[in-house]
């Protein structure tokens, strides 16, 4: 018997709607334009680790069918908009990935993607932190370098380590996480 009720609770649906509202407000205040790009593409993705979903269009002029792919990310059409002069853009997109399923993976999910021409990595990190703080209510985040993070949490300098040193530390961390 098929259940007719939504898989998500009404509380979850309301939380998602509020999250989308906050995201739209966040980018609207920053003059970042929301875009909506095509979900279907004539070409699959070039990332060998992502498996696209395929469909076959048989409409007018395509009696033999035309293979199309559902997007795994809105990256390519958004980058076309950037090249065309769109300026800063974002999208809350539905994306599809074949072969992904589990407690933390679903073949269809929502993705937030945005581009900020002229932003360096530090401005972008600040914007990510501000968005996360707004949407999760967490406190201010710390900005650490790769080296600082290793030194702070592992008492280890990855820039002075050999491959053998890195392997030993990685194995120790795996052993510790297995004990949890």
mmCIF file of N, CA and C in Angstrom, residues 65-140:
data_model
loop_
_atom_site.group_PDB
_atom_site.id
_atom_site.type_symbol
_atom_site.label_atom_id
_atom_site.label_comp_id
_atom_site.label_asym_id
_atom_site.label_seq_id
_atom_site.Cartn_x
_atom_site.Cartn_y
_atom_site.Cartn_z
ATOM 1 N N UNK A 65 13.854 9.983 -30.187
ATOM 2 C CA UNK A 65 14.206 10.319 -28.813
ATOM 3 C C UNK A 65 15.509 11.109 -28.723
ATOM 4 N N UNK A 66 15.564 11.961 -27.747
ATOM 5 C CA UNK A 66 16.746 12.779 -27.484
ATOM 6 C C UNK A 66 17.151 12.547 -26.036
ATOM 7 N N UNK A 67 18.354 12.028 -25.827
ATOM 8 C CA UNK A 67 18.823 11.809 -24.463
ATOM 9 C C UNK A 67 19.137 13.150 -23.801
ATOM 10 N N UNK A 68 18.577 13.359 -22.628
ATOM 11 C CA UNK A 68 18.829 14.551 -21.830
ATOM 12 C C UNK A 68 19.227 14.112 -20.426
ATOM 13 N N UNK A 69 19.923 14.990 -19.728
ATOM 14 C CA UNK A 69 20.409 14.682 -18.386
ATOM 15 C C UNK A 69 19.855 15.684 -17.387
ATOM 16 N N UNK A 70 19.473 15.178 -16.216
ATOM 17 C CA UNK A 70 19.061 16.057 -15.125
ATOM 18 C C UNK A 70 20.323 16.601 -14.456
ATOM 19 N N UNK A 71 20.315 17.870 -14.113
ATOM 20 C CA UNK A 71 21.522 18.503 -13.579
ATOM 21 C C UNK A 71 21.954 17.900 -12.248
ATOM 22 N N UNK A 72 23.264 17.729 -12.101
ATOM 23 C CA UNK A 72 23.838 17.315 -10.823
ATOM 24 C C UNK A 72 24.210 18.545 -10.002
ATOM 25 N N UNK A 73 24.281 19.687 -10.659
ATOM 26 C CA UNK A 73 24.594 20.978 -10.045
ATOM 27 C C UNK A 73 24.238 22.050 -11.070
ATOM 28 N N UNK A 74 23.846 23.247 -10.629
ATOM 29 C CA UNK A 74 23.560 24.324 -11.586
ATOM 30 C C UNK A 74 24.822 25.080 -12.023
ATOM 31 N N UNK A 75 25.987 24.551 -11.714
ATOM 32 C CA UNK A 75 27.255 25.249 -11.955
ATOM 33 C C UNK A 75 27.422 25.736 -13.394
ATOM 34 N N UNK A 76 27.279 24.852 -14.364
ATOM 35 C CA UNK A 76 27.571 25.230 -15.752
ATOM 36 C C UNK A 76 26.631 26.311 -16.285
ATOM 37 N N UNK A 77 25.312 26.167 -16.161
ATOM 38 C CA UNK A 77 24.465 27.256 -16.668
ATOM 39 C C UNK A 77 24.661 28.567 -15.902
ATOM 40 N N UNK A 78 25.002 28.478 -14.615
ATOM 41 C CA UNK A 78 25.251 29.707 -13.858
ATOM 42 C C UNK A 78 26.528 30.384 -14.339
ATOM 43 N N UNK A 79 27.533 29.604 -14.660
ATOM 44 C CA UNK A 79 28.781 30.190 -15.165
ATOM 45 C C UNK A 79 28.566 30.818 -16.539
ATOM 46 N N UNK A 80 27.662 30.272 -17.322
ATOM 47 C CA UNK A 80 27.317 30.913 -18.603
ATOM 48 C C UNK A 80 26.699 32.286 -18.342
ATOM 49 N N UNK A 81 25.859 32.391 -17.315
ATOM 50 C CA UNK A 81 25.275 33.691 -16.962
ATOM 51 C C UNK A 81 26.353 34.676 -16.516
ATOM 52 N N UNK A 82 27.312 34.191 -15.753
ATOM 53 C CA UNK A 82 28.409 35.061 -15.309
ATOM 54 C C UNK A 82 29.181 35.615 -16.503
ATOM 55 N N UNK A 83 29.501 34.747 -17.446
ATOM 56 C CA UNK A 83 30.246 35.171 -18.630
ATOM 57 C C UNK A 83 29.427 36.176 -19.439
ATOM 58 N N UNK A 84 28.098 36.033 -19.419
ATOM 59 C CA UNK A 84 27.222 36.946 -20.149
ATOM 60 C C UNK A 84 27.054 38.291 -19.427
ATOM 61 N N UNK A 85 27.654 38.413 -18.219
ATOM 62 C CA UNK A 85 27.607 39.688 -17.508
ATOM 63 C C UNK A 85 26.539 39.829 -16.449
ATOM 64 N N UNK A 86 26.076 38.730 -15.908
ATOM 65 C CA UNK A 86 25.007 38.776 -14.909
ATOM 66 C C UNK A 86 25.392 39.511 -13.625
ATOM 67 N N UNK A 87 26.648 39.490 -13.262
ATOM 68 C CA UNK A 87 27.053 39.981 -11.951
ATOM 69 C C UNK A 87 26.813 38.895 -10.923
ATOM 70 N N UNK A 88 26.793 39.258 -9.638
ATOM 71 C CA UNK A 88 26.627 38.240 -8.594
ATOM 72 C C UNK A 88 25.262 37.553 -8.688
ATOM 73 N N UNK A 89 25.275 36.213 -8.585
ATOM 74 C CA UNK A 89 24.044 35.430 -8.723
ATOM 75 C C UNK A 89 24.024 34.285 -7.711
ATOM 76 N N UNK A 90 22.806 33.835 -7.411
ATOM 77 C CA UNK A 90 22.637 32.631 -6.592
ATOM 78 C C UNK A 90 21.437 31.860 -7.098
ATOM 79 N N UNK A 91 21.369 30.603 -6.703
ATOM 80 C CA UNK A 91 20.241 29.760 -7.078
ATOM 81 C C UNK A 91 20.001 28.699 -6.009
ATOM 82 N N UNK A 92 18.737 28.512 -5.674
ATOM 83 C CA UNK A 92 18.302 27.377 -4.862
ATOM 84 C C UNK A 92 17.773 26.362 -5.868
ATOM 85 N N UNK A 93 18.568 25.363 -6.160
ATOM 86 C CA UNK A 93 18.268 24.465 -7.275
ATOM 87 C C UNK A 93 17.918 23.061 -6.818
ATOM 88 N N UNK A 94 17.065 22.419 -7.591
ATOM 89 C CA UNK A 94 16.830 20.981 -7.437
ATOM 90 C C UNK A 94 17.895 20.298 -8.289
ATOM 91 N N UNK A 95 18.586 19.344 -7.702
ATOM 92 C CA UNK A 95 19.631 18.615 -8.412
ATOM 93 C C UNK A 95 19.421 17.117 -8.225
ATOM 94 N N UNK A 96 20.038 16.352 -9.121
ATOM 95 C CA UNK A 96 19.793 14.911 -9.177
ATOM 96 C C UNK A 96 21.124 14.191 -9.354
ATOM 97 N N UNK A 97 21.331 13.154 -8.574
ATOM 98 C CA UNK A 97 22.554 12.354 -8.697
ATOM 99 C C UNK A 97 22.199 10.878 -8.592
ATOM 100 N N UNK A 98 22.528 10.170 -9.623
ATOM 101 C CA UNK A 98 22.244 8.745 -9.668
ATOM 102 C C UNK A 98 23.234 8.002 -8.777
ATOM 103 N N UNK A 99 22.787 6.938 -8.158
ATOM 104 C CA UNK A 99 23.688 6.110 -7.360
ATOM 105 C C UNK A 99 23.943 6.636 -5.960
ATOM 106 N N UNK A 100 23.303 7.724 -5.567
ATOM 107 C CA UNK A 100 23.499 8.254 -4.211
ATOM 108 C C UNK A 100 22.220 8.048 -3.421
ATOM 109 N N UNK A 101 22.326 7.273 -2.374
ATOM 110 C CA UNK A 101 21.183 7.033 -1.526
ATOM 111 C C UNK A 101 21.676 6.539 -0.176
ATOM 112 N N UNK A 102 21.039 6.967 0.871
ATOM 113 C CA UNK A 102 21.407 6.558 2.211
ATOM 114 C C UNK A 102 20.833 7.507 3.226
ATOM 115 N N UNK A 103 21.269 7.384 4.474
ATOM 116 C CA UNK A 103 20.717 8.225 5.533
ATOM 117 C C UNK A 103 21.059 9.698 5.324
ATOM 118 N N UNK A 104 22.142 9.993 4.612
ATOM 119 C CA UNK A 104 22.537 11.385 4.368
ATOM 120 C C UNK A 104 22.598 11.737 2.885
ATOM 121 N N UNK A 105 22.123 10.840 2.043
ATOM 122 C CA UNK A 105 22.130 11.075 0.602
ATOM 123 C C UNK A 105 20.777 10.699 0.018
ATOM 124 N N UNK A 106 20.369 11.496 -0.935
ATOM 125 C CA UNK A 106 19.132 11.243 -1.640
ATOM 126 C C UNK A 106 19.397 11.511 -3.117
ATOM 127 N N UNK A 107 18.809 10.770 -4.024
ATOM 128 C CA UNK A 107 19.088 11.022 -5.442
ATOM 129 C C UNK A 107 18.589 12.388 -5.932
ATOM 130 N N UNK A 108 17.623 12.981 -5.237
ATOM 131 C CA UNK A 108 17.132 14.320 -5.561
ATOM 132 C C UNK A 108 17.247 15.170 -4.306
ATOM 133 N N UNK A 109 17.845 16.354 -4.440
ATOM 134 C CA UNK A 109 17.974 17.239 -3.282
ATOM 135 C C UNK A 109 18.096 18.686 -3.723
ATOM 136 N N UNK A 110 18.055 19.591 -2.772
ATOM 137 C CA UNK A 110 18.193 21.025 -3.045
ATOM 138 C C UNK A 110 19.626 21.450 -2.783
ATOM 139 N N UNK A 111 20.098 22.368 -3.612
ATOM 140 C CA UNK A 111 21.466 22.871 -3.475
ATOM 141 C C UNK A 111 21.446 24.392 -3.605
ATOM 142 N N UNK A 112 22.175 25.045 -2.715
ATOM 143 C CA UNK A 112 22.399 26.484 -2.843
ATOM 144 C C UNK A 112 23.748 26.676 -3.504
ATOM 145 N N UNK A 113 23.751 27.401 -4.608
ATOM 146 C CA UNK A 113 25.008 27.699 -5.307
ATOM 147 C C UNK A 113 25.020 29.198 -5.562
ATOM 148 N N UNK A 114 26.174 29.836 -5.323
ATOM 149 C CA UNK A 114 26.262 31.261 -5.637
ATOM 150 C C UNK A 114 27.654 31.639 -6.088
ATOM 151 N N UNK A 115 27.685 32.744 -6.828
ATOM 152 C CA UNK A 115 28.937 33.249 -7.389
ATOM 153 C C UNK A 115 29.031 34.743 -7.121
ATOM 154 N N UNK A 116 30.217 35.170 -6.712
ATOM 155 C CA UNK A 116 30.458 36.568 -6.353
ATOM 156 C C UNK A 116 31.680 37.086 -7.097
ATOM 157 N N UNK A 117 31.517 37.520 -8.346
ATOM 158 C CA UNK A 117 32.668 38.069 -9.076
ATOM 159 C C UNK A 117 33.330 39.183 -8.269
ATOM 160 N N UNK A 118 34.642 39.148 -8.216
ATOM 161 C CA UNK A 118 35.390 40.173 -7.487
ATOM 162 C C UNK A 118 35.665 39.826 -6.038
ATOM 163 N N UNK A 119 35.050 38.785 -5.527
ATOM 164 C CA UNK A 119 35.306 38.376 -4.142
ATOM 165 C C UNK A 119 36.554 37.504 -4.106
ATOM 166 N N UNK A 120 37.451 37.786 -3.166
ATOM 167 C CA UNK A 120 38.575 36.873 -2.944
ATOM 168 C C UNK A 120 38.129 35.808 -1.943
ATOM 169 N N UNK A 121 39.028 34.895 -1.625
ATOM 170 C CA UNK A 121 38.647 33.794 -0.737
ATOM 171 C C UNK A 121 38.250 34.286 0.652
ATOM 172 N N UNK A 122 38.849 35.349 1.133
ATOM 173 C CA UNK A 122 38.518 35.851 2.473
ATOM 174 C C UNK A 122 37.134 36.506 2.506
ATOM 175 N N UNK A 123 36.780 37.275 1.483
ATOM 176 C CA UNK A 123 35.441 37.861 1.432
ATOM 177 C C UNK A 123 34.383 36.767 1.328
ATOM 178 N N UNK A 124 34.694 35.744 0.541
ATOM 179 C CA UNK A 124 33.740 34.646 0.383
ATOM 180 C C UNK A 124 33.599 33.864 1.689
ATOM 181 N N UNK A 125 34.707 33.635 2.393
ATOM 182 C CA UNK A 125 34.620 32.950 3.695
ATOM 183 C C UNK A 125 33.775 33.763 4.668
ATOM 184 N N UNK A 126 33.941 35.078 4.663
ATOM 185 C CA UNK A 126 33.141 35.940 5.543
ATOM 186 C C UNK A 126 31.657 35.852 5.191
ATOM 187 N N UNK A 127 31.359 35.796 3.889
ATOM 188 C CA UNK A 127 29.957 35.704 3.481
ATOM 189 C C UNK A 127 29.364 34.348 3.862
ATOM 190 N N UNK A 128 30.122 33.281 3.687
ATOM 191 C CA UNK A 128 29.652 31.955 4.091
ATOM 192 C C UNK A 128 29.373 31.952 5.592
ATOM 193 N N UNK A 129 30.284 32.505 6.388
ATOM 194 C CA UNK A 129 30.110 32.544 7.841
ATOM 195 C C UNK A 129 28.854 33.333 8.211
ATOM 196 N N UNK A 130 28.629 34.466 7.557
ATOM 197 C CA UNK A 130 27.441 35.278 7.847
ATOM 198 C C UNK A 130 26.158 34.523 7.494
ATOM 199 N N UNK A 131 26.168 33.814 6.369
ATOM 200 C CA UNK A 131 24.993 33.044 5.975
ATOM 201 C C UNK A 131 24.732 31.899 6.953
ATOM 202 N N UNK A 132 25.768 31.201 7.350
ATOM 203 C CA UNK A 132 25.610 30.100 8.299
ATOM 204 C C UNK A 132 25.104 30.630 9.642
ATOM 205 N N UNK A 133 25.648 31.745 10.097
ATOM 206 C CA UNK A 133 25.191 32.330 11.360
ATOM 207 C C UNK A 133 23.721 32.714 11.287
ATOM 208 N N UNK A 134 23.311 33.323 10.172
ATOM 209 C CA UNK A 134 21.921 33.732 10.013
ATOM 210 C C UNK A 134 20.983 32.529 9.980
ATOM 211 N N UNK A 135 21.345 31.513 9.236
ATOM 212 C CA UNK A 135 20.423 30.397 9.026
ATOM 213 C C UNK A 135 20.440 29.355 10.141
ATOM 214 N N UNK A 136 21.519 29.288 10.911
ATOM 215 C CA UNK A 136 21.579 28.287 11.981
ATOM 216 C C UNK A 136 21.483 28.889 13.372
ATOM 217 N N UNK A 137 21.719 30.195 13.473
ATOM 218 C CA UNK A 137 21.710 30.836 14.785
ATOM 219 C C UNK A 137 22.961 30.558 15.600
ATOM 220 N N UNK A 138 23.979 29.988 14.970
ATOM 221 C CA UNK A 138 25.215 29.704 15.707
ATOM 222 C C UNK A 138 25.988 30.999 15.940
ATOM 223 N N UNK A 139 26.935 30.926 16.812
ATOM 224 C CA UNK A 139 27.754 32.097 17.123
ATOM 225 C C UNK A 139 28.768 32.388 16.040
ATOM 226 N N UNK A 140 29.576 33.378 16.303
ATOM 227 C CA UNK A 140 30.614 33.800 15.366
ATOM 228 C C UNK A 140 31.599 32.653 15.137
#
